[in-house]
Amino acid sequence: MTANDGRSATGGGATDATRGDTVAAVVRQWRAVHPGLDTGPMEIIGRINRCAALLQQAEDAPLRRAGLSRPEFDLLGALRRTGHELTPGELARETFSSGAAVTKRLKQLTERGLVERRGDTRDRRVAHLRLTDAGRDLVDGILPEQLAYESAVLSGIRAPERDELAALLAELLGQLEGRLDALRV
């Protein structure tokens, strides 16, 4: 199904005219300029990007109250959920962050007493990181509140549709993680 046949790319039957989101307006504008182009991909990827941007702008309220950014919480969460020490490189891979960003965040989290660093006995260039008791308590205390906040963000979508959306996004993510490098060529 294409976006040009008047139905949504998801097959729900809604037309762009019945949707009031920003992406629908952009799609209508592109269709006016290039009526022959299939804007279906834009309807999906544009909405994913817009949702991500709005979620980032909202800055997760529980995290903000705890004085944490989402990337800082992701680092703390990675150390908590893996259950063992990680190197900065491993943390970068776990959190999809650059090494420089991880280094900067770790410095701040270490200064706050949430993360501690231990040198490697065999290679002084390697650091091993773990949560302090205060870091573990912060993650364990904030996680239920953060999940409740995220549930509230999604509360306008019924449970079956949330499950379907999660499955579709998992499928897309799996495909992207497996092929993105090939698509960049």
PDB file of C-alpha atoms in Angstrom:
ATOM      1  CA  MET A   1       0.000   0.000   0.000  1.00  0.00           C
ATOM      2  CA  THR A   2       1.348   3.383  -0.918  1.00  0.00           C
ATOM      3  CA  ALA A   3       0.789   6.690   0.762  1.00  0.00           C
ATOM      4  CA  ASN A   4      -0.690   7.997  -2.474  1.00  0.00           C
ATOM      5  CA  ASP A   5      -3.768   5.776  -2.401  1.00  0.00           C
ATOM      6  CA  GLY A   6      -5.392   7.814   0.386  1.00  0.00           C
ATOM      7  CA  ARG A   7      -4.780   5.287   3.121  1.00  0.00           C
ATOM      8  CA  SER A   8      -2.146   5.392   5.814  1.00  0.00           C
ATOM      9  CA  ALA A   9       1.059   3.415   5.391  1.00  0.00           C
ATOM     10  CA  THR A  10      -0.053   1.260   8.313  1.00  0.00           C
ATOM     11  CA  GLY A  11      -3.266   0.255   6.598  1.00  0.00           C
ATOM     12  CA  GLY A  12      -5.499   1.876   9.189  1.00  0.00           C
ATOM     13  CA  GLY A  13      -7.529   3.618   6.520  1.00  0.00           C
ATOM     14  CA  ALA A  14      -7.013   7.155   7.789  1.00  0.00           C
ATOM     15  CA  THR A  15      -6.076   9.729   5.203  1.00  0.00           C
ATOM     16  CA  ASP A  16      -3.594  12.518   5.694  1.00  0.00           C
ATOM     17  CA  ALA A  17      -6.542  14.928   5.761  1.00  0.00           C
ATOM     18  CA  THR A  18      -7.870  13.268   8.909  1.00  0.00           C
ATOM     19  CA  ARG A  19      -4.512  13.317  10.664  1.00  0.00           C
ATOM     20  CA  GLY A  20      -3.577  16.476  12.457  1.00  0.00           C
ATOM     21  CA  ASP A  21       0.093  15.818  13.097  1.00  0.00           C
ATOM     22  CA  THR A  22       2.976  17.822  11.700  1.00  0.00           C
ATOM     23  CA  VAL A  23       4.174  15.041   9.426  1.00  0.00           C
ATOM     24  CA  ALA A  24       0.775  14.859   7.706  1.00  0.00           C
ATOM     25  CA  ALA A  25       1.112  18.531   6.778  1.00  0.00           C
ATOM     26  CA  VAL A  26       4.632  17.977   5.443  1.00  0.00           C
ATOM     27  CA  VAL A  27       3.448  14.995   3.397  1.00  0.00           C
ATOM     28  CA  ARG A  28       0.579  17.038   1.909  1.00  0.00           C
ATOM     29  CA  GLN A  29       3.060  19.742   0.934  1.00  0.00           C
ATOM     30  CA  TRP A  30       5.410  17.244  -0.752  1.00  0.00           C
ATOM     31  CA  ARG A  31       2.507  15.626  -2.571  1.00  0.00           C
ATOM     32  CA  ALA A  32       1.549  19.041  -3.958  1.00  0.00           C
ATOM     33  CA  VAL A  33       5.109  19.583  -5.220  1.00  0.00           C
ATOM     34  CA  HIS A  34       5.750  15.969  -6.368  1.00  0.00           C
ATOM     35  CA  PRO A  35       2.391  14.200  -6.725  1.00  0.00           C
ATOM     36  CA  GLY A  36       3.941  11.073  -8.239  1.00  0.00           C
ATOM     37  CA  LEU A  37       6.280  10.284  -5.335  1.00  0.00           C
ATOM     38  CA  ASP A  38       5.444   7.642  -2.750  1.00  0.00           C
ATOM     39  CA  THR A  39       5.661   9.473   0.594  1.00  0.00           C
ATOM     40  CA  GLY A  40       4.860   6.342   2.616  1.00  0.00           C
ATOM     41  CA  PRO A  41       8.375   6.034   4.045  1.00  0.00           C
ATOM     42  CA  MET A  42       8.258   9.679   5.121  1.00  0.00           C
ATOM     43  CA  GLU A  43       5.019   9.020   6.984  1.00  0.00           C
ATOM     44  CA  ILE A  44       6.718   6.362   9.097  1.00  0.00           C
ATOM     45  CA  ILE A  45      10.266   7.642   9.493  1.00  0.00           C
ATOM     46  CA  GLY A  46       9.125  11.243   9.834  1.00  0.00           C
ATOM     47  CA  ARG A  47       6.770  10.280  12.660  1.00  0.00           C
ATOM     48  CA  ILE A  48       9.417   8.191  14.416  1.00  0.00           C
ATOM     49  CA  ASN A  49      11.844  11.125  14.216  1.00  0.00           C
ATOM     50  CA  ARG A  50       9.215  13.624  15.386  1.00  0.00           C
ATOM     51  CA  CYS A  51       8.208  11.405  18.319  1.00  0.00           C
ATOM     52  CA  ALA A  52      11.866  10.998  19.314  1.00  0.00           C
ATOM     53  CA  ALA A  53      12.444  14.744  19.148  1.00  0.00           C
ATOM     54  CA  LEU A  54       9.356  15.509  21.250  1.00  0.00           C
ATOM     55  CA  LEU A  55      10.302  12.893  23.832  1.00  0.00           C
ATOM     56  CA  GLN A  56      13.798  14.355  24.066  1.00  0.00           C
ATOM     57  CA  GLN A  57      12.434  17.872  24.418  1.00  0.00           C
ATOM     58  CA  ALA A  58      10.126  16.790  27.218  1.00  0.00           C
ATOM     59  CA  GLU A  59      13.157  15.538  29.128  1.00  0.00           C
ATOM     60  CA  ASP A  60      11.872  12.702  31.216  1.00  0.00           C
ATOM     61  CA  ALA A  61      10.387  14.366  34.287  1.00  0.00           C
ATOM     62  CA  PRO A  62      11.534  11.841  36.931  1.00  0.00           C
ATOM     63  CA  LEU A  63      15.079  11.958  35.608  1.00  0.00           C
ATOM     64  CA  ARG A  64      15.084  15.741  35.554  1.00  0.00           C
ATOM     65  CA  ARG A  65      13.885  15.850  39.175  1.00  0.00           C
ATOM     66  CA  ALA A  66      16.790  13.566  40.097  1.00  0.00           C
ATOM     67  CA  GLY A  67      19.189  15.900  38.300  1.00  0.00           C
ATOM     68  CA  LEU A  68      19.935  13.398  35.542  1.00  0.00           C
ATOM     69  CA  SER A  69      19.779  13.587  31.800  1.00  0.00           C
ATOM     70  CA  ARG A  70      18.540  10.591  29.795  1.00  0.00           C
ATOM     71  CA  PRO A  71      22.090   9.785  28.565  1.00  0.00           C
ATOM     72  CA  GLU A  72      23.402   9.851  32.161  1.00  0.00           C
ATOM     73  CA  PHE A  73      20.584   7.584  33.283  1.00  0.00           C
ATOM     74  CA  ASP A  74      21.334   5.243  30.378  1.00  0.00           C
ATOM     75  CA  LEU A  75      24.943   4.911  31.597  1.00  0.00           C
ATOM     76  CA  LEU A  76      23.845   4.258  35.163  1.00  0.00           C
ATOM     77  CA  GLY A  77      21.193   1.845  33.924  1.00  0.00           C
ATOM     78  CA  ALA A  78      23.707  -0.081  31.824  1.00  0.00           C
ATOM     79  CA  LEU A  79      25.951  -0.536  34.854  1.00  0.00           C
ATOM     80  CA  ARG A  80      22.971  -1.645  36.956  1.00  0.00           C
ATOM     81  CA  ARG A  81      21.299  -4.021  34.516  1.00  0.00           C
ATOM     82  CA  THR A  82      24.477  -5.794  33.375  1.00  0.00           C
ATOM     83  CA  GLY A  83      25.380  -6.457  36.981  1.00  0.00           C
ATOM     84  CA  HIS A  84      29.134  -6.170  36.519  1.00  0.00           C
ATOM     85  CA  GLU A  85      31.872  -3.652  35.876  1.00  0.00           C
ATOM     86  CA  LEU A  86      32.152  -2.207  32.392  1.00  0.00           C
ATOM     87  CA  THR A  87      34.900  -0.334  30.602  1.00  0.00           C
ATOM     88  CA  PRO A  88      34.128   3.050  29.008  1.00  0.00           C
ATOM     89  CA  GLY A  89      34.213   1.368  25.590  1.00  0.00           C
ATOM     90  CA  GLU A  90      31.688  -1.246  26.679  1.00  0.00           C
ATOM     91  CA  LEU A  91      29.465   1.509  28.089  1.00  0.00           C
ATOM     92  CA  ALA A  92      29.657   3.370  24.780  1.00  0.00           C
ATOM     93  CA  ARG A  93      28.468   0.242  22.951  1.00  0.00           C
ATOM     94  CA  GLU A  94      25.735  -0.459  25.524  1.00  0.00           C
ATOM     95  CA  THR A  95      24.347   3.063  25.283  1.00  0.00           C
ATOM     96  CA  PHE A  96      24.985   3.808  21.573  1.00  0.00           C
ATOM     97  CA  SER A  97      27.112   6.809  22.595  1.00  0.00           C
ATOM     98  CA  SER A  98      30.444   8.132  21.424  1.00  0.00           C
ATOM     99  CA  GLY A  99      33.508   7.519  23.536  1.00  0.00           C
ATOM    100  CA  ALA A 100      33.929  11.247  24.136  1.00  0.00           C
ATOM    101  CA  ALA A 101      30.335  11.615  25.339  1.00  0.00           C
ATOM    102  CA  VAL A 102      30.726   8.651  27.696  1.00  0.00           C
ATOM    103  CA  THR A 103      33.967  10.082  29.106  1.00  0.00           C
ATOM    104  CA  LYS A 104      32.325  13.449  29.783  1.00  0.00           C
ATOM    105  CA  ARG A 105      29.256  11.896  31.434  1.00  0.00           C
ATOM    106  CA  LEU A 106      31.359   9.499  33.506  1.00  0.00           C
ATOM    107  CA  LYS A 107      33.408  12.392  34.844  1.00  0.00           C
ATOM    108  CA  GLN A 108      30.222  14.115  36.034  1.00  0.00           C
ATOM    109  CA  LEU A 109      28.732  10.934  37.481  1.00  0.00           C
ATOM    110  CA  THR A 110      31.989  10.104  39.259  1.00  0.00           C
ATOM    111  CA  GLU A 111      32.157  13.619  40.747  1.00  0.00           C
ATOM    112  CA  ARG A 112      28.599  13.142  42.020  1.00  0.00           C
ATOM    113  CA  GLY A 113      29.611   9.898  43.729  1.00  0.00           C
ATOM    114  CA  LEU A 114      27.362   7.684  41.583  1.00  0.00           C
ATOM    115  CA  VAL A 115      30.074   5.803  39.686  1.00  0.00           C
ATOM    116  CA  GLU A 116      33.520   4.682  40.759  1.00  0.00           C
ATOM    117  CA  ARG A 117      36.481   3.868  38.602  1.00  0.00           C
ATOM    118  CA  ARG A 118      39.008   1.099  39.182  1.00  0.00           C
ATOM    119  CA  GLY A 119      42.212   0.731  37.202  1.00  0.00           C
ATOM    120  CA  ASP A 120      43.068  -2.505  35.486  1.00  0.00           C
ATOM    121  CA  THR A 121      45.858  -4.444  37.181  1.00  0.00           C
ATOM    122  CA  ARG A 122      47.358  -5.517  33.841  1.00  0.00           C
ATOM    123  CA  ASP A 123      46.799  -2.435  31.692  1.00  0.00           C
ATOM    124  CA  ARG A 124      46.833   0.983  33.346  1.00  0.00           C
ATOM    125  CA  ARG A 125      45.113   2.544  30.321  1.00  0.00           C
ATOM    126  CA  VAL A 126      41.946   0.522  31.003  1.00  0.00           C
ATOM    127  CA  ALA A 127      39.376   1.617  33.571  1.00  0.00           C
ATOM    128  CA  HIS A 128      36.650  -0.540  35.042  1.00  0.00           C
ATOM    129  CA  LEU A 129      33.495   1.246  36.159  1.00  0.00           C
ATOM    130  CA  ARG A 130      30.815   0.278  38.613  1.00  0.00           C
ATOM    131  CA  LEU A 131      27.979   1.905  40.458  1.00  0.00           C
ATOM    132  CA  THR A 132      28.512   3.116  43.976  1.00  0.00           C
ATOM    133  CA  ASP A 133      25.870   2.255  46.569  1.00  0.00           C
ATOM    134  CA  ALA A 134      24.435   5.735  46.008  1.00  0.00           C
ATOM    135  CA  GLY A 135      24.330   5.139  42.242  1.00  0.00           C
ATOM    136  CA  ARG A 136      22.596   1.778  42.649  1.00  0.00           C
ATOM    137  CA  ASP A 137      20.075   3.253  45.097  1.00  0.00           C
ATOM    138  CA  LEU A 138      19.369   6.142  42.706  1.00  0.00           C
ATOM    139  CA  VAL A 139      18.747   3.824  39.724  1.00  0.00           C
ATOM    140  CA  ASP A 140      16.614   1.425  41.765  1.00  0.00           C
ATOM    141  CA  GLY A 141      14.627   4.294  43.238  1.00  0.00           C
ATOM    142  CA  ILE A 142      14.010   6.168  40.013  1.00  0.00           C
ATOM    143  CA  LEU A 143      13.318   3.239  37.648  1.00  0.00           C
ATOM    144  CA  PRO A 144       9.735   2.550  38.856  1.00  0.00           C
ATOM    145  CA  GLU A 145       8.918   6.261  38.685  1.00  0.00           C
ATOM    146  CA  GLN A 146      10.466   6.549  35.206  1.00  0.00           C
ATOM    147  CA  LEU A 147       8.496   3.544  33.954  1.00  0.00           C
ATOM    148  CA  ALA A 148       5.284   5.048  35.368  1.00  0.00           C
ATOM    149  CA  TYR A 149       6.098   8.300  33.536  1.00  0.00           C
ATOM    150  CA  GLU A 150       6.687   6.418  30.285  1.00  0.00           C
ATOM    151  CA  SER A 151       3.413   4.529  30.778  1.00  0.00           C
ATOM    152  CA  ALA A 152       1.621   7.857  31.186  1.00  0.00           C
ATOM    153  CA  VAL A 153       3.202   9.113  27.942  1.00  0.00           C
ATOM    154  CA  LEU A 154       1.781   6.058  26.153  1.00  0.00           C
ATOM    155  CA  SER A 155      -1.565   6.021  27.977  1.00  0.00           C
ATOM    156  CA  GLY A 156      -3.469   7.384  24.971  1.00  0.00           C
ATOM    157  CA  ILE A 157      -2.745   4.182  23.054  1.00  0.00           C
ATOM    158  CA  ARG A 158      -4.685   1.044  23.960  1.00  0.00           C
ATOM    159  CA  ALA A 159      -2.708  -1.977  25.162  1.00  0.00           C
ATOM    160  CA  PRO A 160      -3.191  -4.110  22.013  1.00  0.00           C
ATOM    161  CA  GLU A 161      -1.997  -1.252  19.804  1.00  0.00           C
ATOM    162  CA  ARG A 162       0.994  -0.628  22.120  1.00  0.00           C
ATOM    163  CA  ASP A 163       1.926  -4.299  21.804  1.00  0.00           C
ATOM    164  CA  GLU A 164       1.567  -4.121  18.018  1.00  0.00           C
ATOM    165  CA  LEU A 165       3.591  -0.910  17.862  1.00  0.00           C
ATOM    166  CA  ALA A 166       6.326  -2.442  20.030  1.00  0.00           C
ATOM    167  CA  ALA A 167       6.470  -5.503  17.767  1.00  0.00           C
ATOM    168  CA  LEU A 168       6.597  -3.407  14.594  1.00  0.00           C
ATOM    169  CA  LEU A 169       9.310  -1.150  16.000  1.00  0.00           C
ATOM    170  CA  ALA A 170      11.281  -4.214  17.139  1.00  0.00           C
ATOM    171  CA  GLU A 171      11.059  -5.603  13.619  1.00  0.00           C
ATOM    172  CA  LEU A 172      12.212  -2.311  12.104  1.00  0.00           C
ATOM    173  CA  LEU A 173      15.033  -1.958  14.617  1.00  0.00           C
ATOM    174  CA  GLY A 174      16.213  -5.510  13.981  1.00  0.00           C
ATOM    175  CA  GLN A 175      16.301  -4.837  10.259  1.00  0.00           C
ATOM    176  CA  LEU A 176      18.126  -1.533  10.695  1.00  0.00           C
ATOM    177  CA  GLU A 177      20.673  -2.980  13.089  1.00  0.00           C
ATOM    178  CA  GLY A 178      21.380  -5.730  10.594  1.00  0.00           C
ATOM    179  CA  ARG A 179      21.522  -3.614   7.429  1.00  0.00           C
ATOM    180  CA  LEU A 180      22.184   0.015   8.231  1.00  0.00           C
ATOM    181  CA  ASP A 181      25.877  -0.134   7.402  1.00  0.00           C
ATOM    182  CA  ALA A 182      25.043  -1.602   3.988  1.00  0.00           C
ATOM    183  CA  LEU A 183      22.485   1.155   3.344  1.00  0.00           C
ATOM    184  CA  ARG A 184      25.085   3.891   4.011  1.00  0.00           C
ATOM    185  CA  VAL A 185      27.179   2.871   0.985  1.00  0.00           C
TER     186      VAL A 185
END
